[in-house]
Structures are given as structure tokens and as C-alpha cells.
mmCIF file of C-alpha atoms and ligand atoms in Angstrom:
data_model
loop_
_atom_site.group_PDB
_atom_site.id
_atom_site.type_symbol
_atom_site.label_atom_id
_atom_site.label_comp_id
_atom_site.label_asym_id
_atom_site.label_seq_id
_atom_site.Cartn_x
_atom_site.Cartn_y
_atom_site.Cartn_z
ATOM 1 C CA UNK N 1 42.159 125.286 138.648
ATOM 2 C CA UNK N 2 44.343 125.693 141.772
ATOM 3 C CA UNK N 3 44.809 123.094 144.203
ATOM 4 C CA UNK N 4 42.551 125.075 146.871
ATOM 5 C CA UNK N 5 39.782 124.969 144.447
ATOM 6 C CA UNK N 6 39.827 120.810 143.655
ATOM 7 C CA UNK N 7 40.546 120.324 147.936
ATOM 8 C CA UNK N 8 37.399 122.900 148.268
ATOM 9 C CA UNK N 9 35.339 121.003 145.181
ATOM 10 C CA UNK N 10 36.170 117.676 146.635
ATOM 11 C CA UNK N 11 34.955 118.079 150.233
ATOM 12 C CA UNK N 12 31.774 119.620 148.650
ATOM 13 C CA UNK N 13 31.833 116.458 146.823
ATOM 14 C CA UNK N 14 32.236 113.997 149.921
ATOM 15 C CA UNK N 15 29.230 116.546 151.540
ATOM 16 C CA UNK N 16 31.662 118.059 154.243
ATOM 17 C CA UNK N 17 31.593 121.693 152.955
ATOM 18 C CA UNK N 18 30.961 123.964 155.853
ATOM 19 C CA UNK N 19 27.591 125.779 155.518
ATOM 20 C CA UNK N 20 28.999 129.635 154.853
ATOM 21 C CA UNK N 21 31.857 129.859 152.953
ATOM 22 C CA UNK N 22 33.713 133.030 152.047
ATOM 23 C CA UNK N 23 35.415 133.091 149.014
ATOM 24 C CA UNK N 24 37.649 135.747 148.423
ATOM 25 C CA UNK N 25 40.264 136.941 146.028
ATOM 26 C CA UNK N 26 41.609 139.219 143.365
ATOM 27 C CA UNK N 27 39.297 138.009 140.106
ATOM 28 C CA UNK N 28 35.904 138.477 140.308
ATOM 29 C CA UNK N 29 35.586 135.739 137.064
ATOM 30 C CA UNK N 30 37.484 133.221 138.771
ATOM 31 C CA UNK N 31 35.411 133.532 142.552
ATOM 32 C CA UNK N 32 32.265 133.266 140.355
ATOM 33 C CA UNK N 33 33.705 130.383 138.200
ATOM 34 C CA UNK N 34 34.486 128.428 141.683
ATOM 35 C CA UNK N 35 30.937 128.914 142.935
ATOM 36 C CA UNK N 36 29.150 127.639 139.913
ATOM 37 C CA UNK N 37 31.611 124.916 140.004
ATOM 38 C CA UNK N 38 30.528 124.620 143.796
ATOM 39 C CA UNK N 39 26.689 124.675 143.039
ATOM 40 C CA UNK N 40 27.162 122.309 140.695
ATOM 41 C CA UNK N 41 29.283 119.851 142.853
ATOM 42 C CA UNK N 42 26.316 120.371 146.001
ATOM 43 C CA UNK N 43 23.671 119.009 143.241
ATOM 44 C CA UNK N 44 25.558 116.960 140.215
ATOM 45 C CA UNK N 45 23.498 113.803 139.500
ATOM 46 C CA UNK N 46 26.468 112.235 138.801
ATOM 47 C CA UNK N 47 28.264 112.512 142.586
ATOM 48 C CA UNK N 48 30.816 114.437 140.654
ATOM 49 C CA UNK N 49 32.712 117.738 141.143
ATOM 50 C CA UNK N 50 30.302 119.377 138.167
ATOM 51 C CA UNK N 51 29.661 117.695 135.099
ATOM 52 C CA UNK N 52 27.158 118.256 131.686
ATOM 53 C CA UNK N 53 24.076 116.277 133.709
ATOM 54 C CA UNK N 54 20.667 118.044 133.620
ATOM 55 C CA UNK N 55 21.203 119.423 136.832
ATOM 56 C CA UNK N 56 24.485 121.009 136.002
ATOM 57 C CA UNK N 57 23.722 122.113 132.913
ATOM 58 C CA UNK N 58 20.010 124.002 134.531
ATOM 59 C CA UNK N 59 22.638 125.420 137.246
ATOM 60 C CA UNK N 60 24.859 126.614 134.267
ATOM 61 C CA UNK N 61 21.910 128.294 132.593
ATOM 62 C CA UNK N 62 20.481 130.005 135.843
ATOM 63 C CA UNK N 63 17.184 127.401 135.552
ATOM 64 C CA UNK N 64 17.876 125.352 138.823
ATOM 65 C CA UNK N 65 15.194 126.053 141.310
ATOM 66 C CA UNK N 66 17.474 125.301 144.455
ATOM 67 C CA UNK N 67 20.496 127.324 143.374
ATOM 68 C CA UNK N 68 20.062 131.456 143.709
ATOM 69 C CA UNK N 69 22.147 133.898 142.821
ATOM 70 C CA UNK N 70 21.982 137.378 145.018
ATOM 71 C CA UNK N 71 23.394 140.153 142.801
ATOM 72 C CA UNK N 72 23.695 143.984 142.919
ATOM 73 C CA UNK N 73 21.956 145.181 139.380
ATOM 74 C CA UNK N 74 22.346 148.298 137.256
ATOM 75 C CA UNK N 75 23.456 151.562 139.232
ATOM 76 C CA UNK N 76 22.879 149.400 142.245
ATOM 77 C CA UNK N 77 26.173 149.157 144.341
ATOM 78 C CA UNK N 78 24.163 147.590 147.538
ATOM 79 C CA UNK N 79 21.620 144.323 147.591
ATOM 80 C CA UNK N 80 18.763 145.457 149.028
ATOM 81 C CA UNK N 81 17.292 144.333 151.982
ATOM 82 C CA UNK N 82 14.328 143.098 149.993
ATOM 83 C CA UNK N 83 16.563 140.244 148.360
ATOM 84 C CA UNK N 84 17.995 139.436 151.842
ATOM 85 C CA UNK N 85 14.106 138.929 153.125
ATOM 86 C CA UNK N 86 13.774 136.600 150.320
ATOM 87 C CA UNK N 87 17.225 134.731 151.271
ATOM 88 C CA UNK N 88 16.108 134.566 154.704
ATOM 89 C CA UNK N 89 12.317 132.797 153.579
ATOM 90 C CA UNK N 90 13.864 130.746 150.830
ATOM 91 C CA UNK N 91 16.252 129.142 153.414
ATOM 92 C CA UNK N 92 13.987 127.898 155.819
ATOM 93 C CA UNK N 93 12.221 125.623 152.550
ATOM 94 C CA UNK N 94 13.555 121.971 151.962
ATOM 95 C CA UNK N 95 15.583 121.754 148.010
ATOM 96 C CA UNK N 96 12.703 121.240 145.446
ATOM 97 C CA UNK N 97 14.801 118.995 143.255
ATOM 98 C CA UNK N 98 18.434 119.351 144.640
ATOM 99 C CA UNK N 99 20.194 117.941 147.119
ATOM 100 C CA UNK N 100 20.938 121.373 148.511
ATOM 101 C CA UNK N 101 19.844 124.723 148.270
ATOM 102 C CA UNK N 102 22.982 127.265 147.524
ATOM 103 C CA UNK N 103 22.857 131.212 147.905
ATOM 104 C CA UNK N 104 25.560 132.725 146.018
ATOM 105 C CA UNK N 105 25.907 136.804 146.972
ATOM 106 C CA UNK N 106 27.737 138.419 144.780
ATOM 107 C CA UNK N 107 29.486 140.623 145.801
ATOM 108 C CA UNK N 108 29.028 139.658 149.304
ATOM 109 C CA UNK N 109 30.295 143.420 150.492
ATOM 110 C CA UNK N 110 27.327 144.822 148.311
ATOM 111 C CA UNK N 111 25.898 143.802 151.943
ATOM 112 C CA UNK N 112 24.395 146.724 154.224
ATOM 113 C CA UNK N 113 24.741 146.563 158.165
ATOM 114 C CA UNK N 114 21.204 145.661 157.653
ATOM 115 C CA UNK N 115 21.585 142.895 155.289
ATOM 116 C CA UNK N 116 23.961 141.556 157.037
ATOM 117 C CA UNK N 117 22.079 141.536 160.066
ATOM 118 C CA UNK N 118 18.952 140.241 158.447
ATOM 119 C CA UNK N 119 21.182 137.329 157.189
ATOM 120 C CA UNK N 120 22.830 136.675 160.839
ATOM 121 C CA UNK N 121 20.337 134.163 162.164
ATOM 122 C CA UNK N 122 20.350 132.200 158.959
ATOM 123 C CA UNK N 123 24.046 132.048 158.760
ATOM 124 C CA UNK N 124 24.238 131.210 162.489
ATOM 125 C CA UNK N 125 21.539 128.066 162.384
ATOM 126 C CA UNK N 126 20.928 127.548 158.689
ATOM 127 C CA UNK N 127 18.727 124.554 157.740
ATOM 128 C CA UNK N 128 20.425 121.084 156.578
ATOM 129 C CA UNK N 129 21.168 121.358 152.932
ATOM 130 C CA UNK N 130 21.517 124.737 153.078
ATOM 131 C CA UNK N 131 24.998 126.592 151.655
ATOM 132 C CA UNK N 132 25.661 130.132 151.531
ATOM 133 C CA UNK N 133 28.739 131.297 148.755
ATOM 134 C CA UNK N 134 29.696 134.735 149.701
ATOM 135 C CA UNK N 135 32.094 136.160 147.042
ATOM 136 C CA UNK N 136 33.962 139.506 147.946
ATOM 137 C CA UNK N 137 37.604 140.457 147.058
ATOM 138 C CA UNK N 138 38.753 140.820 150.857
ATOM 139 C CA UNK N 139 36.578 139.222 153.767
ATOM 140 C CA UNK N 140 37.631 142.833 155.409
ATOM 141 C CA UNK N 141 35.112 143.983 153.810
ATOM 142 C CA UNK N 142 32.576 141.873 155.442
ATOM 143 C CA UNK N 143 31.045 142.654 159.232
ATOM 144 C CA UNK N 144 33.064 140.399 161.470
ATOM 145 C CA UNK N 145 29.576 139.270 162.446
ATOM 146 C CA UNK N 146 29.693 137.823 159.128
ATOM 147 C CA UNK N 147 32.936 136.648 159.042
ATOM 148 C CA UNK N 148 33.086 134.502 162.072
ATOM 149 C CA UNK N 149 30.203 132.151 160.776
ATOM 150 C CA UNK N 150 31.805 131.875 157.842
ATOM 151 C CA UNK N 151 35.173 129.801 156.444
ATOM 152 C CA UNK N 152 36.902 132.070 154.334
ATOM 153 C CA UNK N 153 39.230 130.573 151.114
ATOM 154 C CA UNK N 154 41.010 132.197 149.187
ATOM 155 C CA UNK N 155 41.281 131.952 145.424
ATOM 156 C CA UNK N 156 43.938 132.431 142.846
ATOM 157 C CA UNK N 157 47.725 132.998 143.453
ATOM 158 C CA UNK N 158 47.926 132.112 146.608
ATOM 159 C CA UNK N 159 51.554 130.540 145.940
ATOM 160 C CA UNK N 160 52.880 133.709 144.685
ATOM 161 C CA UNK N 161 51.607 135.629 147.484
ATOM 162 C CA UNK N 162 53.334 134.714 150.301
ATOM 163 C CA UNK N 163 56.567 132.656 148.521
ATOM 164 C CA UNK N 164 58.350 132.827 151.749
ATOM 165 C CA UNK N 165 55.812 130.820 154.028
ATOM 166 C CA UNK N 166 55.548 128.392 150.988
ATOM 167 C CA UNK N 167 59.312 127.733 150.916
ATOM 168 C CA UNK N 168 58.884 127.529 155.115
ATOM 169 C CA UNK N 169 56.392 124.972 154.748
ATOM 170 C CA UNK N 170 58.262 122.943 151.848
ATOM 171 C CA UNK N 171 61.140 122.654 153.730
ATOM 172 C CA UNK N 172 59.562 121.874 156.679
ATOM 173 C CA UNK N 173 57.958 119.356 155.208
ATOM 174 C CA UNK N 174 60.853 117.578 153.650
ATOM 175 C CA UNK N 175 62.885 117.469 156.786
ATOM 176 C CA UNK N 176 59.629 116.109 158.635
ATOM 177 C CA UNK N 177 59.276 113.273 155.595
ATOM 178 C CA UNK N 178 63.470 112.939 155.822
ATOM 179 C CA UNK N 179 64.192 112.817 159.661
ATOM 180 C CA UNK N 180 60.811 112.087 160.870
ATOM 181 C CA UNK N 181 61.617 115.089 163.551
ATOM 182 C CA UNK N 182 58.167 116.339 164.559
ATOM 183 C CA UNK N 183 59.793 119.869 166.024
ATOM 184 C CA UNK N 184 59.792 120.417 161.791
ATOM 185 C CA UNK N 185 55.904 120.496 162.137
ATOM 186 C CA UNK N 186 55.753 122.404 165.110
ATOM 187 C CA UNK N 187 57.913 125.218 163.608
ATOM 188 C CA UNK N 188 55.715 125.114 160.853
ATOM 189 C CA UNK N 189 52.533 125.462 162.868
ATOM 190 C CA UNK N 190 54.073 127.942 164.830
ATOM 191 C CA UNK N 191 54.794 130.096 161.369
ATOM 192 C CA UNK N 192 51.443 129.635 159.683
ATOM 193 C CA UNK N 193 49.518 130.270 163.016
ATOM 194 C CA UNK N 194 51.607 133.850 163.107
ATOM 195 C CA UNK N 195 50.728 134.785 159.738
ATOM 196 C CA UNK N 196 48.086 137.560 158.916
ATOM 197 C CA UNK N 197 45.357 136.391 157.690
ATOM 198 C CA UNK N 198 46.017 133.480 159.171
ATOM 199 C CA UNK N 199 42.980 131.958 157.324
ATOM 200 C CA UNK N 200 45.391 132.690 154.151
ATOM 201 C CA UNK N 201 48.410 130.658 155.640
ATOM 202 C CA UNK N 202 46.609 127.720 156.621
ATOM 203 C CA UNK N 203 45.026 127.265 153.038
ATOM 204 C CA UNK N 204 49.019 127.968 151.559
ATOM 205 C CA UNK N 205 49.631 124.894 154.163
ATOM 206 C CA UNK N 206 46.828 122.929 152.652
ATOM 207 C CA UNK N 207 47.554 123.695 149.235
ATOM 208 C CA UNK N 208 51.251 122.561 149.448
ATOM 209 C CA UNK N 209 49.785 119.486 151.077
ATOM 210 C CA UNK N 210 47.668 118.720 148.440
ATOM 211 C CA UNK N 211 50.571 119.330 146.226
ATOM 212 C CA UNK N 212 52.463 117.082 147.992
ATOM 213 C CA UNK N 213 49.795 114.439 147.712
ATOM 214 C CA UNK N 214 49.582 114.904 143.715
ATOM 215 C CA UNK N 215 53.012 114.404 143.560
ATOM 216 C CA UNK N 216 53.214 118.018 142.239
ATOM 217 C CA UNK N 217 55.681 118.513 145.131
ATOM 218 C CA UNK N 218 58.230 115.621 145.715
ATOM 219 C CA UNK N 219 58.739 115.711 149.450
ATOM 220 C CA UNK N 220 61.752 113.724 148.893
ATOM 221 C CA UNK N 221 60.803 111.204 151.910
ATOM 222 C CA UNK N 222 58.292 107.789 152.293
ATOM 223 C CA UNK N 223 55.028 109.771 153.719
ATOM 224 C CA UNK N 224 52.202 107.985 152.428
ATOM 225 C CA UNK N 225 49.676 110.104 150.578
ATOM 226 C CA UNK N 226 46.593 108.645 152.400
ATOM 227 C CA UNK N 227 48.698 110.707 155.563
ATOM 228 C CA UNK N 228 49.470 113.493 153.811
ATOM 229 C CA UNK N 229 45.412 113.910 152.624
ATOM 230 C CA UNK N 230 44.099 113.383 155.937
ATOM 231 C CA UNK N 231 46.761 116.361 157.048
ATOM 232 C CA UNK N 232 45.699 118.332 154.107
ATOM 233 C CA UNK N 233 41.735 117.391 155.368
ATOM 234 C CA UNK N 234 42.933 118.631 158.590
ATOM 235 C CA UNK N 235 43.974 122.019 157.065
ATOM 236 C CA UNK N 236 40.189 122.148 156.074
ATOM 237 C CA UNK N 237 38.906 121.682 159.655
ATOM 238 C CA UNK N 238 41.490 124.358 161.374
ATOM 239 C CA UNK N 239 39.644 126.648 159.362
ATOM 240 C CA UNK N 240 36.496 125.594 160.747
ATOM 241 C CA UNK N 241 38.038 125.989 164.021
ATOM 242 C CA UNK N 242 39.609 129.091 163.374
ATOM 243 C CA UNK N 243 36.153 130.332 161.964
ATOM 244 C CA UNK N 244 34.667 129.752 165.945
ATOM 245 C CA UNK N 245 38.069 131.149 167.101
ATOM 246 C CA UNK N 246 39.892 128.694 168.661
ATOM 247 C CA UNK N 247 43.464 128.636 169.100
ATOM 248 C CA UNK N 248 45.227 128.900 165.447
ATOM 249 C CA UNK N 249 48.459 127.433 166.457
ATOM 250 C CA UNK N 250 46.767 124.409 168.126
ATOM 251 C CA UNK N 251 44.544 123.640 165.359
ATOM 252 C CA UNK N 252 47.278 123.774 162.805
ATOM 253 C CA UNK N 253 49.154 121.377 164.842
ATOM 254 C CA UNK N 254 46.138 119.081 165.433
ATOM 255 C CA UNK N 255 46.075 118.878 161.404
ATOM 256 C CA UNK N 256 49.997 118.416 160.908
ATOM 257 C CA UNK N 257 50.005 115.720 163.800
ATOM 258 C CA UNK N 258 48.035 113.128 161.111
ATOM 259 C CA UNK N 259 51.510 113.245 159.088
ATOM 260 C CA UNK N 260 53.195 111.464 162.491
HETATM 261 ZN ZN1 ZN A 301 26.286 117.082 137.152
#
């Protein structure tokens, strides 16, 4: 499992998932995989990331009564407004046995204009203990209505896909955890905040961070790892913030500044 998944998993975990969350990527196994694994996490008995308890094993089996799964079927490419209605009524109900109620749409671009709309309002002010799992291969193909109430991750290969901004950060990071010269982090805000998607970069940043906190990447310096998770936490929020469009660069440096 990549790091992006366990960071993603564990804030589930801790209950700090945000409420719409785009996940997005080349392998339509390994976005589903992640959103059981997600579903499982929201409800486990057990307060862990998804184990063999009854409730994981009814969301494994499609029995739970609290976790649905939207899905185009036979010569289908669109869901139908129909299942969107039923989205939009299910949400407003408290979880019948759960801890939350989770809406997996998959694909989430098998969306019309007027499922998305229909889903709008629910996305914008959904009920406590409500999470939505929207699984597409590019959150372009998603109405930017959709997107911006949404944090989008991506899965899989992120490290390979941008090798250059990786090495950035890396060596950013080591001359930060070396010299303790804070223009290191800006110059790495200021590259990850100029990167398109930008939502992309900032997981890279979190991933490396979480890395970095496994001891996966050796820094080379003394940065404690409780500083280096609450920076790689702070990756998590920027995306929140970049979800309600604030300022990328400031955000980024705002979750780099809990290295210092
Ligand atoms: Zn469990």
C-alpha cells in the first residue's frame, strides 16, 4: 500500500477524513481496494484501519447497511439519476449500525450534469457521519462544482510521476533537517504550490513526509518524527484548504512551518 493510502487510512482512523473525498488514479482495482479499505476503517469495531471484525467482514461482502456502493451496471456507462435520488434520501438518515454512513460512486465520472447537481447540496452540507468516496481516473473529469467540495488524492505511483519534484522536496528537506535554513522550506512551498495539479504535488510532499517519518527516507538530520507527522498532517489540511481555494503557496507553507 503506498504511503498516501496508510496517511489517508489513518486520518480516517483518528475520524479527521474530510467528508468528500476524490480518489483518483490510473487502476481502477487499486481506487476500489482503497475505498473498501476506507469503509472499513469509518466502521471497524476494532478502531482499526480495517480488520476481519463482523463489521468489516459484512462491508467486505456488500451486507453492511450503512456502506453503499453507487455503480454504473451492464451497458450502462452513466448512474442514473434515480440512484442519485436515493443517495440524496439515504444521506439525510442517521448510520443504522455504523459509525458512519459511506457512498462509494464508482466511477464517479459515470455522473451526469444532473447527477451531479442532484448530489451538490449533499456534498456541500452533508450530515455528520456522512462520507462520500468518489472514484474516477482524473478529477477532470468531474464538474468543478464537484470538485471544489471535494479533497482529491491520488493513488498509485505517485513517486514515479513527478521524480523531479520528489528529488526537489528530498533535498529540500535534508538541507532544512542539516542547516535548519527555513528559505529550504520556502523554496519548496514555492515549487509544490507551482505544480499542476497542485493537489498532486502537495500529496508527493506528504508522501515523502511520511516517508521521512517511517524512516523510509533518512533525512540525514535530528528532526523529530512527532514534527515531521504533524508537517505531513499539515499536508492533509492544505488540501482541505486548497479544496475551498485558498492560497496554495500559503497553505503549503503553513504545513512545512510545523518542521521549524
Ligand atoms: Zn473491523
Amino acid at each position: 500500500m503506498s504511503s498516501a493510502a496508510e496517511l489517508l487510512l489513518d486520518t480516517a482512523r483518528r475520524g479527521e477524513l474530510h467528508h468528500s473525498i476524490i480518489l483518483h488514479g490510473p487502476s481502477r482495482e487499486e481506487l476500489r481496494a482503497l475505498a473498501l479499505s476506507l469503509a472499513k476503517t469509518l466502521n471497524c469495531l476494532e478502531g482499526t484501519t480495517g480488520d476481519d471484525c463482523p463489521a468489516c467482514d459484512r462491508i467486505e461482502r456488500r451486507l453492511h447497511p450503512d456502506v453503499h456502493f453507487i455503480e454504473v451496471s451492464g451497458e450502462r456507462k452513466l448512474i442514473s439519476i434515480e440512484q442519485i435520488r436515493e443517495v440524496v434520501a439515504e444521506a439525510t438518515l442517521r448510520p443504522y449500525e455504523g459509525r458512519n454512513k459511506v457512498f462509494v460512486i464508482d466511477p464517479a465520472d459515470g455522473l451526469s450534469t444532473g447527477g451531479s447537481n442532484s448530489l451538490l447540496k449533499t456534498l456541500e452540507e452533508p450530515a455528520r457521519d456522512t462520507t462520500f468516496i468518489l472514484l474516477t481516473r482524473s478529477p477532470d473529469l468531474l464538474l468543478p462544482t464537484i470538485r471544489s467540495r471535494s479533497q482529491a488524492i491520488y493513488v498509485g505511483g505517485e513517486v514515479a510521476q513527478d521524480e523531479e519534484l520528489a528529488d526537489f522536496i528530498r533535498s529540500g528537506l535534508m538541507r532544512f533537517a542539516r542547516e535548519r535554513d527555513t528559505a529550504a522550506l520556502l523554496a519548496i512551498a514555492a515549487a509544490v504550490s507551482q505544480r499542476e495539479p497542485t493537489g498532486d504535488a502537495i500529496a508527493l510532499l506528504g508522501t515523502i513526509l511520511c516517508d521521512a517519518a517511517a524512516g523510509r527516507i533518512d533525512l540525514g538530520g535530528s528532526l523529530s518524527v512527532d514534527r515531521i507527522l504533524a508537517a505531513a498532517d499539515g499536508t492533509t489540511a492544505a488540501l482541505r484548504w486548497l479544496a475551498v481555494n485558498a492560497d496554495a503557496r500559503l497553505v503549503v507553507e503553513q504545513a512545512l512551518a510545523e518542521l521549524v
